Coordinates of C-alpha atoms in Angstrom, one line a residue:
M931 CA 105.6 152.9 -64.3
A932 CA 108.6 151.9 -62.2
T933 CA 109.8 148.3 -62.6
K934 CA 110.2 145.8 -59.9
S935 CA 114.0 146.2 -59.9
D936 CA 113.7 150.0 -59.6
A937 CA 111.4 149.8 -56.6
S938 CA 113.7 147.4 -54.8
V939 CA 116.6 149.9 -54.9
I940 CA 117.5 152.5 -52.3
K941 CA 117.0 156.0 -53.7
Q942 CA 117.7 159.5 -52.5
G943 CA 114.8 161.1 -50.7
Q944 CA 113.2 157.8 -49.7
N945 CA 112.6 156.7 -46.1
V946 CA 114.4 153.6 -44.9
I947 CA 114.6 151.7 -41.7
L948 CA 118.0 150.8 -40.1
K949 CA 117.8 147.5 -38.2
K950 CA 120.4 146.4 -35.7
G951 CA 119.1 143.6 -33.6
K952 CA 115.8 144.9 -32.1
N953 CA 116.9 148.5 -32.6
L954 CA 115.0 150.1 -35.4
R955 CA 115.5 153.8 -36.7
L956 CA 113.7 155.5 -39.5
Y957 CA 115.7 157.9 -41.6
Q958 CA 115.4 159.7 -44.9
V959 CA 118.2 159.1 -47.4
W960 CA 120.1 162.2 -48.5
K961 CA 123.7 162.6 -49.6
K962 CA 126.1 164.1 -47.0
R963 CA 123.4 163.9 -44.3
K964 CA 124.6 162.0 -41.1
V965 CA 122.4 159.6 -39.2
Q966 CA 122.9 158.0 -35.8
L967 CA 122.7 154.4 -34.7
D968 CA 124.0 153.2 -31.4
K969 CA 126.0 156.4 -30.8
K970 CA 127.6 156.0 -34.2
H971 CA 127.3 158.8 -36.8
F972 CA 127.7 158.1 -40.5
C973 CA 126.3 159.0 -44.0
L974 CA 124.2 156.8 -46.2
D975 CA 125.7 157.9 -49.5
D976 CA 127.3 154.5 -50.2
A977 CA 123.8 152.8 -49.9
I978 CA 122.2 154.8 -52.6
G979 CA 121.5 152.6 -55.7
K980 CA 121.9 149.3 -53.7
P981 CA 119.1 146.9 -53.0
Y982 CA 117.1 146.8 -49.9
G983 CA 117.9 144.2 -47.3
T984 CA 121.6 144.4 -47.7
T985 CA 124.0 144.4 -44.5
W986 CA 126.3 147.2 -43.8
E987 CA 128.9 148.4 -41.3
P988 CA 130.4 151.9 -40.8
S989 CA 133.8 152.5 -42.4
G990 CA 135.1 155.9 -41.5
K991 CA 132.5 158.4 -42.3
G992 CA 130.8 156.2 -44.9
L993 CA 129.5 152.6 -45.1
Q994 CA 130.9 149.3 -46.3
Q995 CA 128.7 146.5 -47.6
I996 CA 129.4 143.2 -46.0
T997 CA 128.1 139.6 -46.1
P998 CA 126.1 138.9 -42.9
D999 CA 127.9 136.6 -40.6
C1000 CA 126.3 133.6 -39.4
E1001 CA 126.2 133.1 -35.6
P1002 CA 128.2 130.1 -34.6
E1003 CA 126.4 127.0 -33.5
E1004 CA 126.1 126.2 -29.9
G1005 CA 129.0 124.3 -28.7
D1006 CA 130.9 124.7 -32.1
G1007 CA 134.5 124.5 -31.2
Q1008 CA 133.9 125.0 -27.4
A1009 CA 133.6 122.6 -24.6
G1010 CA 131.3 123.8 -21.9
G1011 CA 131.1 122.9 -18.3
A1012 CA 128.4 120.8 -16.6
D1013 CA 126.8 123.8 -14.9
N1014 CA 127.4 127.2 -13.7
R1015 CA 127.3 126.7 -9.9
S1016 CA 131.1 127.3 -9.5
I1017 CA 131.1 130.6 -11.4
N1018 CA 131.2 133.8 -9.4
D1019 CA 130.5 137.1 -10.9
D1020 CA 133.2 139.1 -9.2
R1021 CA 134.2 141.1 -12.2
H1022 CA 137.7 139.9 -12.1
S1023 CA 137.4 137.1 -14.6
Q1024 CA 138.1 139.3 -17.5
K1025 CA 141.7 140.4 -18.0
L1026 CA 141.0 143.1 -20.6
K1027 CA 140.1 146.5 -19.4
D1028 CA 138.2 149.3 -21.1
E1029 CA 141.5 151.0 -22.0
D1030 CA 142.7 147.9 -23.8
I1031 CA 139.5 147.6 -25.8
K1032 CA 139.7 151.3 -26.8
E1033 CA 143.3 150.7 -27.9
L1034 CA 142.2 147.8 -30.1
R1035 CA 139.6 150.0 -31.7
S1036 CA 142.1 152.8 -32.3
Q1037 CA 144.4 150.2 -34.1
G1038 CA 141.5 149.5 -36.4
K1039 CA 140.7 146.0 -35.2
T1040 CA 137.3 144.7 -36.2
G1041 CA 134.6 143.6 -33.8
E1042 CA 135.3 139.9 -34.4
V1043 CA 138.9 140.4 -33.3
I1044 CA 137.8 142.2 -30.1
I1045 CA 135.3 139.4 -29.3
E1046 CA 137.9 136.8 -29.8
Q1047 CA 140.3 138.7 -27.5
L1048 CA 137.5 138.9 -24.9
V1049 CA 137.0 135.1 -25.0
Q1050 CA 140.7 134.3 -24.8
N1051 CA 141.1 136.6 -21.7
S1052 CA 138.0 135.4 -19.9
K1053 CA 138.8 133.0 -17.0
S1054 CA 135.3 131.7 -16.6
F1055 CA 134.3 131.3 -20.3
K1056 CA 135.4 127.6 -20.5
D1057 CA 133.7 126.7 -17.2
K1058 CA 130.3 128.0 -18.5
T1059 CA 127.8 125.7 -20.1
V1060 CA 127.3 125.7 -23.8
Y1061 CA 124.1 127.7 -23.4
S1062 CA 125.8 130.3 -21.3
Q1063 CA 128.6 130.6 -23.8
S1064 CA 126.1 131.2 -26.6
K1065 CA 124.4 134.0 -24.5
Y1066 CA 127.8 135.5 -23.8
L1067 CA 128.8 135.6 -27.3
K1068 CA 125.5 137.0 -28.4
R1069 CA 125.8 140.0 -26.0
K1070 CA 129.3 140.7 -27.1
R1071 CA 128.4 140.6 -30.7
E1072 CA 125.5 143.0 -30.2
K1073 CA 127.9 145.4 -28.3
H1074 CA 131.0 145.3 -30.5
L1075 CA 129.7 144.4 -34.0
M1076 CA 128.2 147.4 -35.8
Q1077 CA 126.3 145.5 -38.5
F1078 CA 122.9 146.6 -39.6
Q1079 CA 120.4 146.1 -42.4
I1080 CA 118.7 148.7 -44.5
L1081 CA 115.0 147.7 -45.0
R1082 CA 112.1 149.1 -46.8
P1083 CA 109.4 150.5 -44.4
N1084 CA 106.4 148.3 -44.0
T1085 CA 103.5 148.0 -41.6
M1086 CA 105.1 145.3 -39.4
L1087 CA 108.5 147.3 -39.1
L1088 CA 106.8 150.6 -38.4
C1089 CA 104.4 149.1 -35.8
E1090 CA 107.3 147.4 -34.1
M1091 CA 109.4 150.7 -34.1
Y1092 CA 106.6 152.9 -32.7
G1093 CA 105.6 150.3 -30.2
A1094 CA 109.1 150.1 -28.8
R1095 CA 109.8 153.8 -28.7
A1096 CA 106.5 155.5 -27.5
P1097 CA 103.5 153.0 -27.4
S1098 CA 101.3 155.6 -25.8
K1099 CA 101.5 157.8 -29.0
N1100 CA 100.5 154.8 -30.9
I1101 CA 97.5 154.2 -28.6
H1102 CA 99.4 150.9 -27.8
L1103 CA 98.5 149.4 -31.1
R1104 CA 100.4 146.2 -31.6
I1105 CA 101.0 144.3 -34.8
D1106 CA 98.6 141.5 -33.9
T1107 CA 95.8 143.9 -33.1
L1108 CA 96.5 145.8 -36.3
A1109 CA 96.2 142.6 -38.3
Q1110 CA 92.9 141.7 -36.7
I1111 CA 91.5 145.2 -37.5
L1112 CA 92.4 144.9 -41.2
T1113 CA 91.0 141.4 -41.3
A1114 CA 87.7 142.3 -39.5
A1115 CA 87.2 145.4 -41.6
N1116 CA 87.7 143.4 -44.8
I1117 CA 90.3 145.8 -46.1
Q1118 CA 91.0 145.0 -49.8
S1119 CA 91.7 146.8 -53.1
G1120 CA 88.9 148.8 -54.7
I1121 CA 86.6 149.5 -51.7
N1122 CA 85.5 152.7 -50.0
V1123 CA 86.8 153.1 -46.5
M1124 CA 85.8 155.6 -43.8
M1125 CA 88.2 155.7 -40.8
M1126 CA 89.5 157.8 -37.9
E1127 CA 92.7 157.3 -36.0
T1128 CA 95.0 159.0 -33.7
C1129 CA 98.1 156.7 -34.0
Q1130 CA 100.3 158.9 -36.2
G1131 CA 98.9 157.7 -39.3
L1132 CA 100.0 154.0 -38.8
L1133 CA 96.6 152.5 -39.3
L1134 CA 95.9 154.7 -42.3
G1135 CA 99.2 153.7 -43.9
A1136 CA 98.4 150.0 -43.3
I1137 CA 94.9 150.5 -45.0
M1138 CA 96.5 152.3 -48.0
E1139 CA 99.2 149.8 -48.3
R1140 CA 96.7 146.9 -48.6
M1141 CA 94.4 148.9 -51.0
A1142 CA 97.4 149.6 -53.3
G1143 CA 96.0 152.8 -54.7
Q1144 CA 92.6 151.4 -55.6
G1145 CA 89.4 152.7 -54.1
I1146 CA 88.8 155.6 -51.7
V1147 CA 89.8 156.3 -48.2
V1148 CA 88.0 159.0 -46.3
Q1149 CA 89.9 160.0 -43.2
I1150 CA 88.2 162.0 -40.4
H1151 CA 90.7 164.0 -38.4
S1152 CA 90.4 166.0 -35.1
E1153 CA 93.3 168.4 -35.7
N1154 CA 93.5 171.3 -38.1
A1155 CA 95.3 169.0 -40.5
P1156 CA 95.5 165.2 -40.6
V1157 CA 98.6 163.7 -38.9
M1158 CA 100.3 161.4 -41.4
L1159 CA 103.7 160.9 -39.9
A1160 CA 103.7 157.2 -40.5
V1161 CA 102.0 157.5 -44.0
D1162 CA 104.9 159.5 -45.2
A1163 CA 107.4 156.8 -44.2
Y1164 CA 105.8 154.3 -46.6
N1165 CA 107.2 156.1 -49.6
F1166 CA 103.8 155.8 -51.3
P1167 CA 103.6 157.1 -54.9
N1168 CA 101.2 159.9 -55.8
S1169 CA 98.6 157.5 -57.1
Y1170 CA 98.2 156.1 -53.6
K1171 CA 97.7 159.6 -52.1
D1172 CA 95.2 160.6 -54.8
T1173 CA 92.8 158.1 -53.2
L1174 CA 92.9 159.8 -49.8
Y1175 CA 90.4 162.4 -48.8
S1176 CA 90.4 164.1 -45.4
F1177 CA 87.5 165.8 -43.6
P1178 CA 87.6 167.6 -40.2
L1179 CA 85.7 166.2 -37.2
D1180 CA 84.3 169.5 -36.2
Q1181 CA 82.6 170.0 -39.6
L1182 CA 80.6 166.8 -39.8
H1183 CA 77.4 168.8 -39.2
L1184 CA 78.1 170.6 -42.6
L1185 CA 77.5 167.3 -44.5
D1186 CA 74.1 168.6 -45.6
A1187 CA 73.0 169.0 -49.1
E1188 CA 72.1 172.7 -48.7
E1189 CA 75.3 173.5 -46.9
L1190 CA 77.4 171.8 -49.6
L1191 CA 75.5 173.8 -52.3
K1192 CA 76.4 177.0 -50.5
D1193 CA 80.1 176.1 -50.3
S1194 CA 80.4 174.8 -53.8
P1195 CA 83.5 176.1 -55.7
E1196 CA 81.3 177.6 -58.5
E1197 CA 79.2 179.6 -56.2
S1198 CA 82.3 180.7 -54.4
Q1199 CA 83.8 182.0 -57.6
N1200 CA 80.6 183.9 -58.4
V1201 CA 80.6 185.4 -54.9
A1202 CA 84.2 186.5 -55.4
E1203 CA 83.4 188.1 -58.9
S1204 CA 80.5 189.9 -57.4
Q1205 CA 82.6 191.2 -54.6
N1206 CA 85.2 192.5 -56.9
T1207 CA 82.5 194.2 -59.0
N1208 CA 80.7 195.9 -56.2
A1209 CA 83.7 196.7 -54.1
Q1210 CA 84.1 200.1 -55.6
Q1211 CA 80.5 201.0 -54.8
E1212 CA 80.6 200.2 -51.1
K1213 CA 80.7 203.1 -48.8
T1214 CA 81.6 203.9 -45.2
T1215 CA 79.5 206.3 -43.3
V1216 CA 80.5 208.0 -40.1
N1217 CA 77.7 209.3 -37.8
A1218 CA 79.4 210.8 -34.7
I1219 CA 76.8 213.7 -34.2
G1220 CA 73.5 211.9 -33.7
Q1221 CA 74.1 208.3 -32.4
D1222 CA 78.0 208.5 -32.1
Q1223 CA 78.4 205.3 -34.2
V1224 CA 80.7 204.2 -36.9
T1225 CA 79.1 201.9 -39.5
V1226 CA 81.2 200.2 -42.0
D1227 CA 79.2 198.8 -44.9
S1228 CA 80.8 195.7 -46.3
I1229 CA 79.7 192.9 -48.7
G1230 CA 76.1 191.8 -48.6
Q1231 CA 74.6 192.1 -45.1
D1232 CA 77.9 192.2 -43.1
Q1233 CA 77.9 195.4 -40.9
V1234 CA 80.1 196.4 -38.1
T1235 CA 79.0 199.0 -35.6
V1236 CA 81.0 200.5 -32.9
D1237 CA 79.8 202.9 -30.2
G1238 CA 82.2 205.7 -29.2
D1239 CA 82.1 208.9 -27.4
H1240 CA 85.5 210.2 -28.4
L1241 CA 85.8 208.9 -31.9
Q1242 CA 85.7 211.8 -34.4
M1243 CA 87.3 211.8 -37.8
K1244 CA 87.8 214.3 -40.5
S1245 CA 86.7 213.8 -44.1
Q1246 CA 90.1 212.7 -45.2
H1247 CA 90.4 210.1 -42.5
S1248 CA 87.0 208.8 -43.3
E1249 CA 87.9 208.6 -46.9
F1250 CA 91.1 206.7 -46.1
L1251 CA 89.3 204.3 -43.8
R1252 CA 86.7 203.5 -46.6
D1253 CA 89.6 202.9 -49.2
E1254 CA 91.5 200.8 -46.8
T1255 CA 88.5 198.7 -45.8
S1256 CA 87.4 198.3 -49.5
R1257 CA 91.0 197.1 -50.3
L1258 CA 91.0 194.5 -47.4
V1259 CA 87.6 193.2 -48.3
T1260 CA 88.5 192.9 -52.0
N1261 CA 91.8 191.2 -51.5
D1262 CA 91.1 188.8 -48.6
V1263 CA 87.6 188.7 -47.2
H1264 CA 88.4 186.2 -44.5
I1265 CA 91.7 187.9 -43.3
G1266 CA 91.0 191.6 -43.7
M1267 CA 87.3 191.7 -43.0
E1268 CA 87.4 189.5 -39.9
E1269 CA 90.3 191.4 -38.4
T1270 CA 88.5 194.7 -39.1
T1271 CA 85.3 193.4 -37.8
E1272 CA 86.9 192.2 -34.6
Q1273 CA 88.8 195.4 -34.3
L1274 CA 85.7 197.6 -34.7
S1275 CA 83.4 195.4 -32.6
R1276 CA 85.8 195.6 -29.6
G1277 CA 85.8 199.4 -29.8
D1278 CA 89.5 199.7 -30.6
E1279 CA 89.5 203.4 -31.2
E1280 CA 93.1 203.8 -30.4
V1281 CA 94.2 201.5 -33.2
L1282 CA 91.9 203.3 -35.7
M1283 CA 93.3 206.7 -34.6
A1284 CA 96.8 205.4 -35.0
A1285 CA 96.0 204.2 -38.5
C1286 CA 94.3 207.5 -39.4
D1287 CA 96.8 209.9 -37.8
T1288 CA 95.8 213.4 -38.5
T1289 CA 99.4 214.6 -38.7
G1290 CA 100.6 212.1 -41.3
D1291 CA 100.0 211.3 -44.8
P1292 CA 97.2 208.7 -45.5
S1293 CA 99.4 207.1 -48.1
S1294 CA 102.2 206.6 -45.7
N1295 CA 99.7 205.3 -43.1
S1296 CA 98.5 202.8 -45.7
K1297 CA 102.0 201.5 -46.3
D1298 CA 102.6 201.2 -42.6
M1299 CA 99.3 199.4 -42.1
E1300 CA 100.1 197.0 -44.9
C1301 CA 103.8 196.1 -44.3
S1302 CA 104.0 196.3 -40.4
S1303 CA 102.6 194.4 -37.6
Q1304 CA 100.3 196.1 -35.1
T1305 CA 99.9 194.7 -31.6
D1306 CA 97.6 196.4 -29.1
G1307 CA 97.7 195.1 -25.6
K1308 CA 95.5 192.2 -24.8
Q1309 CA 94.1 191.9 -28.3
G1310 CA 97.3 191.1 -30.0
L1311 CA 96.1 192.2 -33.3
K1312 CA 98.5 191.3 -36.0
R1313 CA 98.6 191.8 -39.8
K1314 CA 100.7 190.0 -42.2
C1315 CA 102.7 191.8 -44.9
A1316 CA 101.4 189.7 -47.8
V1317 CA 99.3 186.7 -48.5
N1318 CA 101.2 183.7 -49.7
P1319 CA 99.5 182.5 -52.9
E1320 CA 100.7 178.9 -52.4
K1321 CA 99.0 178.9 -49.0
L1322 CA 95.8 180.2 -50.5
A1323 CA 96.0 177.6 -53.3
R1324 CA 96.5 174.8 -50.8
K1325 CA 93.6 176.1 -48.7
Q1326 CA 91.4 176.2 -51.8
R1327 CA 92.4 172.6 -52.8
R1328 CA 91.7 171.4 -49.3
K1329 CA 88.3 173.1 -49.3
E1330 CA 87.5 171.5 -52.7
K1331 CA 88.5 168.2 -51.4
Q1332 CA 86.2 168.6 -48.4
I1333 CA 83.3 169.4 -50.7
R1334 CA 84.0 166.4 -52.8
V1335 CA 84.0 164.3 -49.5
G1336 CA 80.6 165.6 -48.6
T1337 CA 79.2 164.9 -52.1
L1338 CA 80.8 161.5 -52.1
L1339 CA 79.3 160.5 -48.7
H1340 CA 75.8 161.6 -49.9
S1341 CA 76.1 159.7 -53.2
T1342 CA 78.1 156.7 -52.2
M1343 CA 78.0 154.6 -49.1
M1344 CA 81.1 153.4 -47.4
D1345 CA 82.1 149.8 -47.5
T1346 CA 83.8 149.7 -44.0
L1347 CA 84.1 151.9 -41.0
V1348 CA 87.3 151.8 -38.8
L1349 CA 87.8 153.7 -35.6
A1350 CA 91.0 153.7 -33.5
C1351 CA 91.3 156.9 -31.6
R1352 CA 92.0 158.0 -28.0
F1353 CA 88.7 159.9 -27.8
Q1354 CA 85.3 158.6 -26.5
P1355 CA 84.4 156.5 -29.5
L1356 CA 80.5 156.5 -28.9
P1357 CA 79.7 160.1 -30.2
I1358 CA 82.0 159.6 -33.3
F1359 CA 80.6 156.2 -34.0
K1360 CA 77.1 157.5 -33.9
A1361 CA 78.0 160.4 -36.4
L1362 CA 79.7 158.1 -38.9
Y1363 CA 77.5 155.0 -38.6
K1364 CA 74.8 156.3 -41.0
Y1365 CA 77.3 156.6 -43.9
L1366 CA 78.0 152.8 -43.7
A1367 CA 76.3 150.7 -46.3
P1368 CA 74.3 147.7 -45.2
S1369 CA 75.9 144.3 -44.9
R1370 CA 79.2 146.1 -44.4
P1371 CA 81.6 145.5 -41.4
F1372 CA 82.6 148.0 -38.8
V1373 CA 85.6 147.9 -36.3
V1374 CA 86.2 150.0 -33.3
Y1375 CA 89.5 149.7 -31.4
C1376 CA 90.2 151.0 -27.9
H1377 CA 92.9 150.3 -25.3
Y1378 CA 90.2 150.0 -22.6
I1379 CA 87.0 148.0 -22.6
E1380 CA 84.6 150.3 -21.0
P1381 CA 84.2 152.7 -24.0
L1382 CA 83.5 149.7 -26.3
M1383 CA 80.8 148.4 -23.9
E1384 CA 79.0 151.7 -24.3
C1385 CA 79.1 151.3 -28.1
N1386 CA 77.9 147.7 -27.6
E1387 CA 75.0 148.8 -25.5
W1388 CA 74.0 151.4 -28.1
L1389 CA 74.1 148.9 -30.9
R1390 CA 72.0 146.3 -29.1
N1391 CA 69.4 148.5 -27.4
S1392 CA 69.1 151.6 -29.6
G1393 CA 66.6 151.8 -32.4
D1394 CA 68.8 154.0 -34.5
A1395 CA 71.2 151.2 -35.4
V1396 CA 70.8 147.6 -36.3
A1397 CA 73.7 145.2 -36.5
V1398 CA 74.6 141.5 -36.2
N1399 CA 77.6 139.5 -35.1
I1400 CA 78.4 142.1 -32.5
R1401 CA 81.5 141.1 -30.5
V1402 CA 84.0 142.6 -28.2
T1403 CA 87.3 140.6 -28.1
E1404 CA 90.6 141.1 -26.5
T1405 CA 93.8 140.6 -28.5
W1406 CA 96.2 138.3 -26.9
F1407 CA 99.7 137.9 -28.2
R1408 CA 102.8 136.1 -26.7
E1409 CA 106.3 135.8 -28.2
Y1410 CA 108.3 132.6 -27.6
Q1411 CA 111.9 132.0 -27.5
V1412 CA 112.5 128.7 -29.5
L1413 CA 115.9 127.2 -28.7
P1414 CA 117.1 123.7 -28.0
E1415 CA 116.0 122.6 -24.6
R1416 CA 115.0 126.0 -23.4
T1417 CA 111.8 127.1 -25.3
H1418 CA 109.7 129.4 -23.2
P1419 CA 107.9 132.7 -23.4
H1420 CA 109.9 135.9 -23.4
V1421 CA 110.4 137.4 -20.0
N1422 CA 109.5 140.9 -21.1
M1423 CA 106.3 141.4 -23.2
S1424 CA 103.3 143.6 -23.7
G1425 CA 100.5 143.1 -21.1
T1426 CA 97.5 143.7 -23.4
G1427 CA 96.9 144.7 -26.9
G1428 CA 93.6 146.5 -26.4
Y1429 CA 90.0 145.5 -27.3
I1430 CA 88.2 145.4 -30.6
L1431 CA 84.4 145.9 -31.3
T1432 CA 83.3 144.2 -34.5
G1433 CA 80.0 143.8 -36.2
I1434 CA 78.0 144.0 -39.5
K1435 CA 75.4 146.7 -40.2
V1436 CA 72.0 145.5 -41.5
C1437 CA 68.9 147.3 -42.6
D1438 CA 65.8 147.4 -40.5
E1439 CA 62.6 146.4 -42.4
A1440 CA 60.7 149.2 -40.7
Q1441 CA 63.2 151.8 -42.0
E1442 CA 62.8 150.4 -45.6

């Protein structure tokens, strides 16, 4: 187990956040790999082995650790004017030109020296008020000082970063809304959570961070594979990821005891063994005289029939087709048999004749069919050269995890249900509500209020669900500037943080 000191040190391969003012960038630390921050390119080699939270500045192609400079106090060493009424922004108050600033940089002058030169060559700086002087120095420091911090990724930093760059991809999920979701759902260590989200894994990562590797998280995803871009940024250990189980949304109807029994790993292994045993005994019959049909007998009851008027094969071609089909079925049922079934069912006689060319050698045809890709017009039939064993292993592990999720949902009720997706929440909420245990909370987030009102109406008036403390609330967040004699809300802020539906499931006495 890693010690606390080891966890607080920047390591190669980890994700870090570079923070310069309000600019946040996420990068992975690798030696001799350049990163970009404010049009400046540099490597993070010098930061490896240093603690998080340190301040750095670029020095050549590398970095130099520095002590963060404290911003000067307002009016410290400067006498300001009474007001700014006599100041005209005519762009002639600054004597230094862009060429002079570039020359200072080429001479190796630091940002502090450049800012000092700008102040000395400004005609209107002394006439500004103390507050205007402070704002002027702050803008120049942000522009000419390349100082940034290297921070450990956490929920607040990631939410701020995604919200500033592309809030629509994050379904406009703000940090205050995320905090209310975690609180209303009672996320804590050691519970069973069922959730679905389409915010690049940010909500999932926040839940896993709070659970600290204890408990179970069942993620329902709508894509072929779950999107966990933000989860990877957390640098979670493997013990955290072992508690995560994924299940596709389009297979929720398979969460039936009989279907799970059919898809169990033991039965799949028995079926595979029986396929390998009986593969040599399967035959392919060609009947082109009576009914002009080609029937390919495969495993069990799978049969493919193709009608054709011009499809005639000799005995050696029929034997080759039988051997090739048997090989495909034995090696990969889902790839070989499905492609062969689709090929025969569509009446693709030309592809079969090309594979069974009468002028060629069956062995050479088999080699071409195995190691080349065939494409036939609109069908676009393609065959891979070889099956990647790692891919098959990952597919098998994913299948076994899905079976375990189904068994888990039938044997153990969930402690909380969280939904935050861009889809219509009511159908998904109906499908997952039955897996929630009684006296457990549920939270549904949406950027608009109308979909949540449909869920609210279903909970209150439907006999299928009984819940209490049903509420639809709007999150409201405003950030303030707190400075002497000028405390006020920020001028630019988010308009809305979305809406949240919360409640607690209860049991109906009639259902008991």
